[in-house]
Coordinates of C-alpha atoms and ligand atoms in Angstrom, one line a residue:
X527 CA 86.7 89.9 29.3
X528 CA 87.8 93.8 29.0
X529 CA 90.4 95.0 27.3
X530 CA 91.8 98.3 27.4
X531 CA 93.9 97.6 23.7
X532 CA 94.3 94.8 21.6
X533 CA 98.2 95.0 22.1
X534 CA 100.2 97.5 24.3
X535 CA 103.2 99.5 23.9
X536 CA 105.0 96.6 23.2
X537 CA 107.7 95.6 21.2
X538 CA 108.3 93.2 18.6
X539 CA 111.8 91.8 19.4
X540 CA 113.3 90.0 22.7
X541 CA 116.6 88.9 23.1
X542 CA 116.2 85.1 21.0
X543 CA 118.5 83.4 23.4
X544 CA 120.1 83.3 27.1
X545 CA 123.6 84.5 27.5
X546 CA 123.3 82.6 31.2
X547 CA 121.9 79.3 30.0
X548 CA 119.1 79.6 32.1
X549 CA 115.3 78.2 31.4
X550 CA 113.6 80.2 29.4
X551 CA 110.1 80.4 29.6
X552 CA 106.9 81.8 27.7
X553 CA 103.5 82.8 28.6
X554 CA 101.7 82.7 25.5
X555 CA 98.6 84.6 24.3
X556 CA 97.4 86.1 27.9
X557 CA 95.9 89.8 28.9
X558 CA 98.9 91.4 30.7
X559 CA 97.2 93.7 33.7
X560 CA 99.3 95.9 35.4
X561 CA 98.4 99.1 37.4
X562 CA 98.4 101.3 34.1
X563 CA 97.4 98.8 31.1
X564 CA 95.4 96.0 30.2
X565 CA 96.5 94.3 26.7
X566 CA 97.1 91.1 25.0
X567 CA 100.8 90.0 25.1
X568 CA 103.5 87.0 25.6
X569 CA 105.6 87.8 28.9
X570 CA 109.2 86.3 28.2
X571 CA 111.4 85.4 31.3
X572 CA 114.8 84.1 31.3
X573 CA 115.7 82.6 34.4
X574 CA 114.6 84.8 37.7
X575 CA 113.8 87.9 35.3
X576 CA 111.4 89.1 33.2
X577 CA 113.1 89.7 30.1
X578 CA 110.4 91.0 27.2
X579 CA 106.7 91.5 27.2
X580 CA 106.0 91.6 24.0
X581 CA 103.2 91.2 20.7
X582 CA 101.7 88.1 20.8
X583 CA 103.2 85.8 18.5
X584 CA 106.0 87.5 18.2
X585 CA 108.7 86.4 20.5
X586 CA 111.8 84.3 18.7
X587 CA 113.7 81.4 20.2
X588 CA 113.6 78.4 22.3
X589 CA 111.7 77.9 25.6
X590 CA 112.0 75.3 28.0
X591 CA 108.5 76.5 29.0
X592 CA 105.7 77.7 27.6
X593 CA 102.4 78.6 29.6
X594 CA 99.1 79.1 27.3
X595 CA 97.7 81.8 28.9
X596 CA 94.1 81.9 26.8
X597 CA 91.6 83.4 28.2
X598 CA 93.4 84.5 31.2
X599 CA 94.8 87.4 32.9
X600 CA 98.9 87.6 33.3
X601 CA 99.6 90.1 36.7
X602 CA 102.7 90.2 39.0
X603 CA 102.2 88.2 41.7
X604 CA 100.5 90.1 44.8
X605 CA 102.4 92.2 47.4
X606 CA 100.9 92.0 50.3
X607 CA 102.3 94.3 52.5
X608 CA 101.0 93.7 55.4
X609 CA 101.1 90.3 57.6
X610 CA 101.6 88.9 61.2
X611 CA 102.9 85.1 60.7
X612 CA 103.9 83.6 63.8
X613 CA 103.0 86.7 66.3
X614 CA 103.8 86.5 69.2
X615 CA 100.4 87.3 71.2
X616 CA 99.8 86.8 75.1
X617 CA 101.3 83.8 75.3
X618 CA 100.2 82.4 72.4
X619 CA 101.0 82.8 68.3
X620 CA 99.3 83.8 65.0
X621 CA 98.8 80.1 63.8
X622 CA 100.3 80.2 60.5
X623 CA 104.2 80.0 60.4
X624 CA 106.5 81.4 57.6
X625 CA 106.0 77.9 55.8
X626 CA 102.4 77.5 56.0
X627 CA 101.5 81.5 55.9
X628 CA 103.8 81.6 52.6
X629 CA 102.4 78.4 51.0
X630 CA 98.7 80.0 51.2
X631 CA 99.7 82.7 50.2
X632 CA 101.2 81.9 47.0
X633 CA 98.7 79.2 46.0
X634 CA 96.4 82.9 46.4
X635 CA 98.4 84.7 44.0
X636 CA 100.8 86.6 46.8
X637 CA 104.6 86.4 45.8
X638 CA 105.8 88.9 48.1
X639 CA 104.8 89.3 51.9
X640 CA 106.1 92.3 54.0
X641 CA 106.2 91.3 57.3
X642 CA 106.4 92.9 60.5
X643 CA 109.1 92.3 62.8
X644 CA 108.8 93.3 66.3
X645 CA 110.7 94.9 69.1
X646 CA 109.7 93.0 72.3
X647 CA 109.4 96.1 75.6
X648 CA 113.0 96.1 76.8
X649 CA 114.9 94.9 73.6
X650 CA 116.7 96.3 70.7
X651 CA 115.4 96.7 67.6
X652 CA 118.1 94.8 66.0
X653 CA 117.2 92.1 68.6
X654 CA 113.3 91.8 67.1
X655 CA 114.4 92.0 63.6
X656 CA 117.1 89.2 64.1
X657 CA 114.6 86.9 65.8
X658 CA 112.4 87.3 63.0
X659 CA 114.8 86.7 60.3
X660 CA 115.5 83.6 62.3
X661 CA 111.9 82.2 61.8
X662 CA 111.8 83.0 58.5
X663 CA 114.6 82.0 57.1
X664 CA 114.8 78.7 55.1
X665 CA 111.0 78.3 56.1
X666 CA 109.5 80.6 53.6
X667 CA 108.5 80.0 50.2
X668 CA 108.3 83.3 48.8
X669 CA 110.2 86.2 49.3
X670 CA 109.8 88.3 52.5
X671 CA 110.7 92.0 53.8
X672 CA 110.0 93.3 57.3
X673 CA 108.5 96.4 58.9
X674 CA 109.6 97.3 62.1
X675 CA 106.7 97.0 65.0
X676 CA 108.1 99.8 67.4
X677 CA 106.9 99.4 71.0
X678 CA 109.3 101.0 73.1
X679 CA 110.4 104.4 71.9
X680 CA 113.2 106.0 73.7
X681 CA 116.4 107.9 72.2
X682 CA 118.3 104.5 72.5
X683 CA 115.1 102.8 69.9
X684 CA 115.6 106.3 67.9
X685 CA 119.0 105.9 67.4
X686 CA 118.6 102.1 65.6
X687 CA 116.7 103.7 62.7
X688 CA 119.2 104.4 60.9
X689 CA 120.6 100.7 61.7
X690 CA 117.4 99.5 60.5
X691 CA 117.3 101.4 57.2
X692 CA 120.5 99.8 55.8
X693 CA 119.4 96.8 57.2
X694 CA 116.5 97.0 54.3
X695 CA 114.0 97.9 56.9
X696 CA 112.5 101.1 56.0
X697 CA 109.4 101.1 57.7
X698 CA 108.6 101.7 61.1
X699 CA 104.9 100.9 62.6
X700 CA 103.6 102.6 65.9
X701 CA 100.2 102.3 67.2
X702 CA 98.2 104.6 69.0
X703 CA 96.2 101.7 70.0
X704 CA 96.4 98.8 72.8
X705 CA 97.8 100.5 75.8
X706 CA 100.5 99.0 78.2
X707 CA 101.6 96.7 75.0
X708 CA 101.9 98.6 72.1
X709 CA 100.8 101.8 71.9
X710 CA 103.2 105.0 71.7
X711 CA 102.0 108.4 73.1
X712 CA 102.0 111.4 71.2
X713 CA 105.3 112.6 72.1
X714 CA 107.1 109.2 71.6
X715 CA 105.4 109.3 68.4
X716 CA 105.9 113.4 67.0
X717 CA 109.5 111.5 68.3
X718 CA 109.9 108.9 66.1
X719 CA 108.0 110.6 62.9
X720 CA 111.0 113.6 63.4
X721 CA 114.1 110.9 62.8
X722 CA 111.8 108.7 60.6
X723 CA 111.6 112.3 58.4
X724 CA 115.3 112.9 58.8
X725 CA 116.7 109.5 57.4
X726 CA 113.7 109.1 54.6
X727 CA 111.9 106.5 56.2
X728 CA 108.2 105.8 56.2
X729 CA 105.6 105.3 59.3
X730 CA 102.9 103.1 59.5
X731 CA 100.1 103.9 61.7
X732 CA 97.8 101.7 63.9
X733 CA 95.3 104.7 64.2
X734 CA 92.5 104.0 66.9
X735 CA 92.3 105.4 70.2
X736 CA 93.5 103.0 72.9
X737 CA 92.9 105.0 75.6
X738 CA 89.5 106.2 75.4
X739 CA 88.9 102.5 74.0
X740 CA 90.5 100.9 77.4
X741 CA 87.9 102.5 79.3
X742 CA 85.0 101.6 77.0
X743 CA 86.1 98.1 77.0
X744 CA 86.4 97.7 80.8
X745 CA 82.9 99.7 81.3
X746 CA 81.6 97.0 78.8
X747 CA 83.2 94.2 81.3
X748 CA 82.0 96.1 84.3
X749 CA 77.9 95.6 83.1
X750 CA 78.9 92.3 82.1
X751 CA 79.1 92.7 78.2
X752 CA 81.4 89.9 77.8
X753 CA 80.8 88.7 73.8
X754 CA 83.1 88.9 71.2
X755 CA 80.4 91.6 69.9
X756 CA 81.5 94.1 72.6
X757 CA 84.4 94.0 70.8
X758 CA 83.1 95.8 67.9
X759 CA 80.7 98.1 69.8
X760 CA 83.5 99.5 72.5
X761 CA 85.9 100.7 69.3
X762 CA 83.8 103.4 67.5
X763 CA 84.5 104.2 64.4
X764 CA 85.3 108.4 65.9
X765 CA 88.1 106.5 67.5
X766 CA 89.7 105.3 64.4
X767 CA 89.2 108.8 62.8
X768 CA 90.3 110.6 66.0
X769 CA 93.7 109.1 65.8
X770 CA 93.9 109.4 62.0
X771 CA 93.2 113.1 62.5
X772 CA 96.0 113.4 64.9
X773 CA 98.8 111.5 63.6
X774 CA 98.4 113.0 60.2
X775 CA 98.8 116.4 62.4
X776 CA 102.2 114.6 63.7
X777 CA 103.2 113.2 60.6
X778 CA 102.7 117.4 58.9
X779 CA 104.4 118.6 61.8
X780 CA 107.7 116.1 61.4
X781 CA 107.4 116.0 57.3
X782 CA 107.0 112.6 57.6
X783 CA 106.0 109.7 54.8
X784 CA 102.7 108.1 57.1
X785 CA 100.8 104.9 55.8
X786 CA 97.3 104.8 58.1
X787 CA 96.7 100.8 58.1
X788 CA 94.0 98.5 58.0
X789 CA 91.7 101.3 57.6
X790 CA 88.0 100.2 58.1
X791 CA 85.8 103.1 58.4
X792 CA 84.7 105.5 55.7
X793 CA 85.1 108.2 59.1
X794 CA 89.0 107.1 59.1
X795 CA 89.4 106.9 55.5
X796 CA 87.8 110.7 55.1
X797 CA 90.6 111.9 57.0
X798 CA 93.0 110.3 55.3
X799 CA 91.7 111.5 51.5
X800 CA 91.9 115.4 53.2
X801 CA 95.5 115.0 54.2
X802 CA 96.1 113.9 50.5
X803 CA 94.4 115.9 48.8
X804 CA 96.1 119.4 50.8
X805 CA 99.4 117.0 49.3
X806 CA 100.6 115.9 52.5
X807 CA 102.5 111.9 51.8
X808 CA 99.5 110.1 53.3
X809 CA 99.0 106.3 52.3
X810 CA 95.8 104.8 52.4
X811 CA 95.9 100.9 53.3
X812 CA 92.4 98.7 54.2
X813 CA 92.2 95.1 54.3
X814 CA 89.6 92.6 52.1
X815 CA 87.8 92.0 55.4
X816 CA 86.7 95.6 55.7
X817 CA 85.7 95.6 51.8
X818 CA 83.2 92.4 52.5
X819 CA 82.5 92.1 56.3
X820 CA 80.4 93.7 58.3
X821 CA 79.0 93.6 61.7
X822 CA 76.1 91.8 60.6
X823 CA 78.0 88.7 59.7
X824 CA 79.3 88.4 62.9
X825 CA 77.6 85.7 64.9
X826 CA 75.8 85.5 68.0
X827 CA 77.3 84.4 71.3
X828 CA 81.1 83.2 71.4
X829 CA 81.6 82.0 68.0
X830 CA 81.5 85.9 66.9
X831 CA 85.0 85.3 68.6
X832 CA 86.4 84.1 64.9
X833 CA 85.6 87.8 63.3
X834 CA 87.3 89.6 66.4
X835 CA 90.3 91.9 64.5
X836 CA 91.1 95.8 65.1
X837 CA 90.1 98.2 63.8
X838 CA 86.4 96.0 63.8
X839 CA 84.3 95.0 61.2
X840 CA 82.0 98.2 61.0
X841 CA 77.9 98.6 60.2
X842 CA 76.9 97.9 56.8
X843 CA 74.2 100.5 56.0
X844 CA 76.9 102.7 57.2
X845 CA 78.3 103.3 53.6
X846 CA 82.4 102.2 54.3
X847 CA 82.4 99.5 52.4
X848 CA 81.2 102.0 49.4
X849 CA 83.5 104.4 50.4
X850 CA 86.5 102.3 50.5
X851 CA 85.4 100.7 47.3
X852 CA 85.2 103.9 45.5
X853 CA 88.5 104.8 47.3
X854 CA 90.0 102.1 45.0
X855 CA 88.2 102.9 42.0
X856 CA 89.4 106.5 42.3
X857 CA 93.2 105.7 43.7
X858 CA 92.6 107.0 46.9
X859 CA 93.2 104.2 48.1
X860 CA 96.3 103.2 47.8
X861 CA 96.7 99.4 48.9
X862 CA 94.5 96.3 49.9
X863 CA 97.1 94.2 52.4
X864 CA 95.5 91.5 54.4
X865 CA 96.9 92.5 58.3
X866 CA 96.9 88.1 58.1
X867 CA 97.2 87.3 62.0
X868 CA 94.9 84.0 62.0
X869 CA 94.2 82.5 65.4
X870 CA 92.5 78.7 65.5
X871 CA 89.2 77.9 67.3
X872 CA 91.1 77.0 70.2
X873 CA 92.8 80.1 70.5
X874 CA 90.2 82.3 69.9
X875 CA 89.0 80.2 73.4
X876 CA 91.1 82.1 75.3
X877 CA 88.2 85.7 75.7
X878 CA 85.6 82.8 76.3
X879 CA 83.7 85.0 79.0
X880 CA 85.8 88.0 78.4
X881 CA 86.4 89.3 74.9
X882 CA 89.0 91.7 75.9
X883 CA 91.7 88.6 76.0
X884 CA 90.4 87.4 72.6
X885 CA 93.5 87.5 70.4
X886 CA 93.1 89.6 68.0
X887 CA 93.2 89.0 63.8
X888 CA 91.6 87.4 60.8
X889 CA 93.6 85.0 58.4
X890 CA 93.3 86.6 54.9
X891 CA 96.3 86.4 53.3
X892 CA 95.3 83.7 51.0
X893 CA 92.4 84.9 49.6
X894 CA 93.3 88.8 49.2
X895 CA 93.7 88.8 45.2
X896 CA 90.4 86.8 44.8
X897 CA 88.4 89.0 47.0
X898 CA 89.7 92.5 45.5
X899 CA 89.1 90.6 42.0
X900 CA 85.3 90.3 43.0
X901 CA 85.1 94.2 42.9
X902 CA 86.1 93.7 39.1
X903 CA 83.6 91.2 38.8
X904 CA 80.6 93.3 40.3
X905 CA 81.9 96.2 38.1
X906 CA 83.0 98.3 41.0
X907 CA 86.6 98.6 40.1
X908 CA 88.3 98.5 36.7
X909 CA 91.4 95.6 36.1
X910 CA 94.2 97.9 36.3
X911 CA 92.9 98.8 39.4
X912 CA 92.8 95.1 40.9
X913 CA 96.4 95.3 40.4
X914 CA 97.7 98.7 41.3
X915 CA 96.2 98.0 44.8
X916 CA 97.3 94.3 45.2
X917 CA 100.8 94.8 43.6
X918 CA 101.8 97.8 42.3
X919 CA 101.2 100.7 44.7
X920 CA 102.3 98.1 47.6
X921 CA 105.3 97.2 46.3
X922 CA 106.0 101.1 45.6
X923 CA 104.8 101.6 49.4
X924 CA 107.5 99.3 50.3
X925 CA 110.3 100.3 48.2
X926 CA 110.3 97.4 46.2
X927 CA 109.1 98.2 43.1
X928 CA 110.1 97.6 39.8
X929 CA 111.8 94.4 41.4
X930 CA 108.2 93.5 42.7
X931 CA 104.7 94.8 41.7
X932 CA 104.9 94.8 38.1
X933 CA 105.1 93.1 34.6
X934 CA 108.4 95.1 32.8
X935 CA 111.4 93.4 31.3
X936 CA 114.0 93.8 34.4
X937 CA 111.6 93.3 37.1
X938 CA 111.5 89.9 38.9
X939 CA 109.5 86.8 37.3
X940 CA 107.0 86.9 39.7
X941 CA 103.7 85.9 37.9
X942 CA 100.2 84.8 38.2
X943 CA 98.1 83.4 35.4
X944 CA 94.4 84.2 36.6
X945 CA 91.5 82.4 35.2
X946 CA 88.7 85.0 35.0
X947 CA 86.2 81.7 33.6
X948 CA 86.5 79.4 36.4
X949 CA 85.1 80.4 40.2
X950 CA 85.5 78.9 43.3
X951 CA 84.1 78.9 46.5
X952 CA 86.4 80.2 49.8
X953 CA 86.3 77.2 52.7
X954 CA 88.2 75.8 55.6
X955 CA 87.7 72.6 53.8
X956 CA 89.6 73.9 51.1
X957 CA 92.0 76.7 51.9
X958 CA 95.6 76.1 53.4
X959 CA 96.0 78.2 56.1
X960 CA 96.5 76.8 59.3
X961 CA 93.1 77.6 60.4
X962 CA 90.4 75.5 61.3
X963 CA 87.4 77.8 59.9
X964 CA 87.2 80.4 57.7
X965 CA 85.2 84.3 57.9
X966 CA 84.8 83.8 54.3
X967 CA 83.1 80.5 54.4
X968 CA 81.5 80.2 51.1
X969 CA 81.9 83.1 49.5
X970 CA 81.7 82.4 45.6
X971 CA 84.8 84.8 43.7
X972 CA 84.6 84.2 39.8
X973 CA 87.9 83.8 39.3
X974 CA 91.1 81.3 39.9
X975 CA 94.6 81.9 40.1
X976 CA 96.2 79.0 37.6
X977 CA 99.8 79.0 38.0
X978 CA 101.9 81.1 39.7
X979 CA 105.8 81.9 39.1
X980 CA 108.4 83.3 41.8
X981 CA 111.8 84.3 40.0
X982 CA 110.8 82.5 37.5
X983 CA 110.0 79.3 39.8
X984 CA 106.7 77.8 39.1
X985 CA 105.2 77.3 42.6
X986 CA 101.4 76.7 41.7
X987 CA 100.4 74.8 39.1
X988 CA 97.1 74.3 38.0
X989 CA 96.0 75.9 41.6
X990 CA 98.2 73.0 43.3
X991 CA 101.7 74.3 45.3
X992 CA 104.7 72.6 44.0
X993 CA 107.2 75.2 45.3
X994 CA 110.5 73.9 47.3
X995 CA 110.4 74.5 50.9
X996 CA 112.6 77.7 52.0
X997 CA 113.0 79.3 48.6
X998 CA 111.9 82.3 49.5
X999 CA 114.8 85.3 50.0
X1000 CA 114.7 87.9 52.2
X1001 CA 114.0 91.5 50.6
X1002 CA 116.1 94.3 51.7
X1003 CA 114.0 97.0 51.0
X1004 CA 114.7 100.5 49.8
X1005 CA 112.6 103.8 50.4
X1006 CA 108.6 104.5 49.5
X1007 CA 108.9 105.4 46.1
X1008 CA 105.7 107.8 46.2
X1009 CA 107.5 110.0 48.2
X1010 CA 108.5 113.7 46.2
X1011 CA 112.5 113.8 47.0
X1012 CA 113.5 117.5 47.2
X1013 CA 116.2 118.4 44.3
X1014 CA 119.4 120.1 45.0
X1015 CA 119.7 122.8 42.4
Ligands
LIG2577 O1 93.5 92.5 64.8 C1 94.6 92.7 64.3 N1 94.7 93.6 63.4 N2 95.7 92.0 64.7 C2 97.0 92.1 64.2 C3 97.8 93.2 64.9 C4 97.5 94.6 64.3 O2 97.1 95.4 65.0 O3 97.8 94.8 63.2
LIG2578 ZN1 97.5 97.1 63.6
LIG2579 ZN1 98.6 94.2 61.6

């Protein structure tokens, strides 16, 4: 397997013994990958925290643990920061709760989820993000921060912000998409971007555009286009990069942090690489289903219902996937979350004969560090890359790095052992989401996460879960780290 050095910058001493009397545990003779180095060495963790990563061989004491890591890669466990468990959809919900959501996740490799709370027309703010504390709470298995979903701006919303932010929630997502639910107009939005600039927070963008969309959508009904392929064909691409173009424009107008999400057009992602590069604090997110699906997977008739997610799967021969691909290659882009927001067969029922009321979302979150690991496998993107888009950078994002994101004495003991010899084949016969069929159905990723440690926990062993139930702790989060603060002088 590549190697970037035979060891890294590492020492040769660790603290021998445990002041706390906690378990100490080793992993032996891996390749530790983070987003800057790949290189042999034994991780040390005492307790909840990493505590030495060091030469192999060379760490001194007793462990109530050791993990032989041979052979295999040692990353932080994946950030995923970006997942709808338990949504509440038109009457229905994303079918994966806090427990079962979490579970998959972590027998995936994903340690830390950043949810996204929402504010329900009418309510508070404070009101969403208590009821979704609620359903997480005790249920999850790993550790869990919240965005904000914002879908009623007003000065009363504006004025919980700042609420929000010492409440750990330092992210506030607004769509331009899905009119009469969701979406914010450009004034509500320039709105919230001004006060999200003026406490340090960060906005994440939906970016399509709803409107124009609407009418293609019920044009499409009106000539009696009702199959979940519609879908796809009444949300261009230009729409995605339209609103991309113009929230950027808000976002350099307010001098505000923006994250465009699930991005899943090269069009969109072009405009997102020219705000960068002119150095305005734009964040690049896609998803794994835009790195590997494609219009031409989607099947005829209703069953194309199971691939129905916004933004859409795009054209092929269009060159996104390449572009986005590259994107991660050459760190423009700057995370790989999943959007998880799985809906069973049943549900999915619901836009029989009208794919407008097709609930919307793919379930991903389990398989999001295998797929992005394929691109290392094909030799599209190097290791350190793998992880800087599936940990690192995320966890910066989210304002939870070094805690999260990263192998570094201090920082959590959140760790996956990854087997780069053994492959596996994605399944609804074998994954553990709460979802009876699967968009990846027998894709072949050469590679399997082993074990996997939160705070030092082991949760998967030997790609089995053995984590308690509700283990997981909520994450007050601080602010996006990737943000330049100015300096008093
Ligand atoms: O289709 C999707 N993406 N559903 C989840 C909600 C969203 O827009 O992120
Ligand atoms: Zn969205
Ligand atoms: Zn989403």
């Amino acid at each position: 397997m590549p190697v970037l050095a035979t060891f890294g910058p590492y020492p040769r001493s660790v603290p021998s013994s445990t002041m706390m009397g906690t378990m100490r545990t080793l992993i032996s003779n891996g390749t530790v990958v983070t987003g800057s180095i790949a290189a042999e060495a034994d991780v040390v963790i005492d307790g909840e925290k990493i505590v030495g990563v060091v030469a192999p061989g060379s760490a001194e004491g007793d462990f109530g643990r050791v993990i032989d890591a041979t052979g295999r890669y040692v990353i932080p466990g994946g950030v995923d920061m970006h997942t709808h468990m338990e949504l509440p959809v038109s009457g229905t919900s994303s079918s994966d709760t806090y427990e079962t959501g979490t579970r998959a996740a972590a027998i995936g490799g994903t340690t830390t989820i950043v949810d996204y709370a929402g504010q329900t027309r009418g309510d508070t703010l404070e009101d969403g993000l208590a009821e979704w504390m609620a359903r997480a709470q005790g249920n999850s298995f790993i550790d869990y921060g919240f965005h904000m979903m914002v879908t009623d701006v007003h000065e009363g919303t504006l004025s919980e912000f700042s609420e929000m932010m010492r409440a750990g929630v330092t992210t506030f997502k607004l769509f331009t998409a899905y009119p009469g639910v969701n979406l914010s107009d450009d004034r509500q939005i320039l709105e919230a971007m001004q006060v999200a600039a003026s406490i340090g927070a960060t906005i994440m963008m939906h970016a399509e555009n709803g409107i124009a969309i609407d009418l293609l959508r019920d044009e499409a009904i009106a000539r009696g286009e009702v199959d979940p392929i519609y879908h796809l064909l009444t949300r261009p691409a230009s729409m995605e990069a339209e609103a991309v173009h113009r929230v950027v424009a808000l976002a350099e107008i307010a001098g505000c942090p923006l994250v465009i999400v699930h991005i899943s057009s090269q069009d969109a992602f072009a405009e997102a690489v020219v705000a960068r590069d002119r150095g305005l604090p734009v964040f690049a997110e896609t998803c794994p289903q835009y790195l590997w699906l494609a219009q031409e997977d989607v099947p005829e008739g209703f069953e194309g219902a199971k691939f129905v997610c916004s933004p859409p799967l795009r054209r092929r021969g269009e060159g996104h996937q390449a572009a986005l691909w590259s994107g991660i290659s050459t760190g423009r882009v700057d995370a790989v979350a999943t959007d998880h927001c799985p809906f069973t067969w049943e549900q999915k029922e619901a836009g029989r004969g009208d794919f407008r009321k097709i609930p919307n979302g793919l379930g991903v979150v389990e398989h999001r560090v295998d797929l992005v690991y394929q691109g290392v496998v094909e030799g599209w993107i190097p290791l350190t890359r793998w992880i800087d888009v599936i940990a690192e950078t995320p966890a910066k994002i989210s304002g939870l790095y070094p805690k999260k994101g990263t192998i570094a004495p201090g920082s959590d003991a959140d760790v996956v052992v990854y087997n780069p010899a053994q492959s596996h084949v994605l399944s609804a016969e074998t994954h553990h989401m709460n979802l009876d069929y699967s968009v990846f159905e027998g894709a072949e990723i050469g590679g399997t996460v082993e074990t996997v440690l939160s705070r030092g926990d082991v949760i998967v062993d030997h790609s089995e879960f053995v984590g308690e139930p509700g283990r997981g702790r909520y994450l007050a989060r601080g602010t996006n780290a990737l943000v330049p603060e100015a300096v008093d002088r």
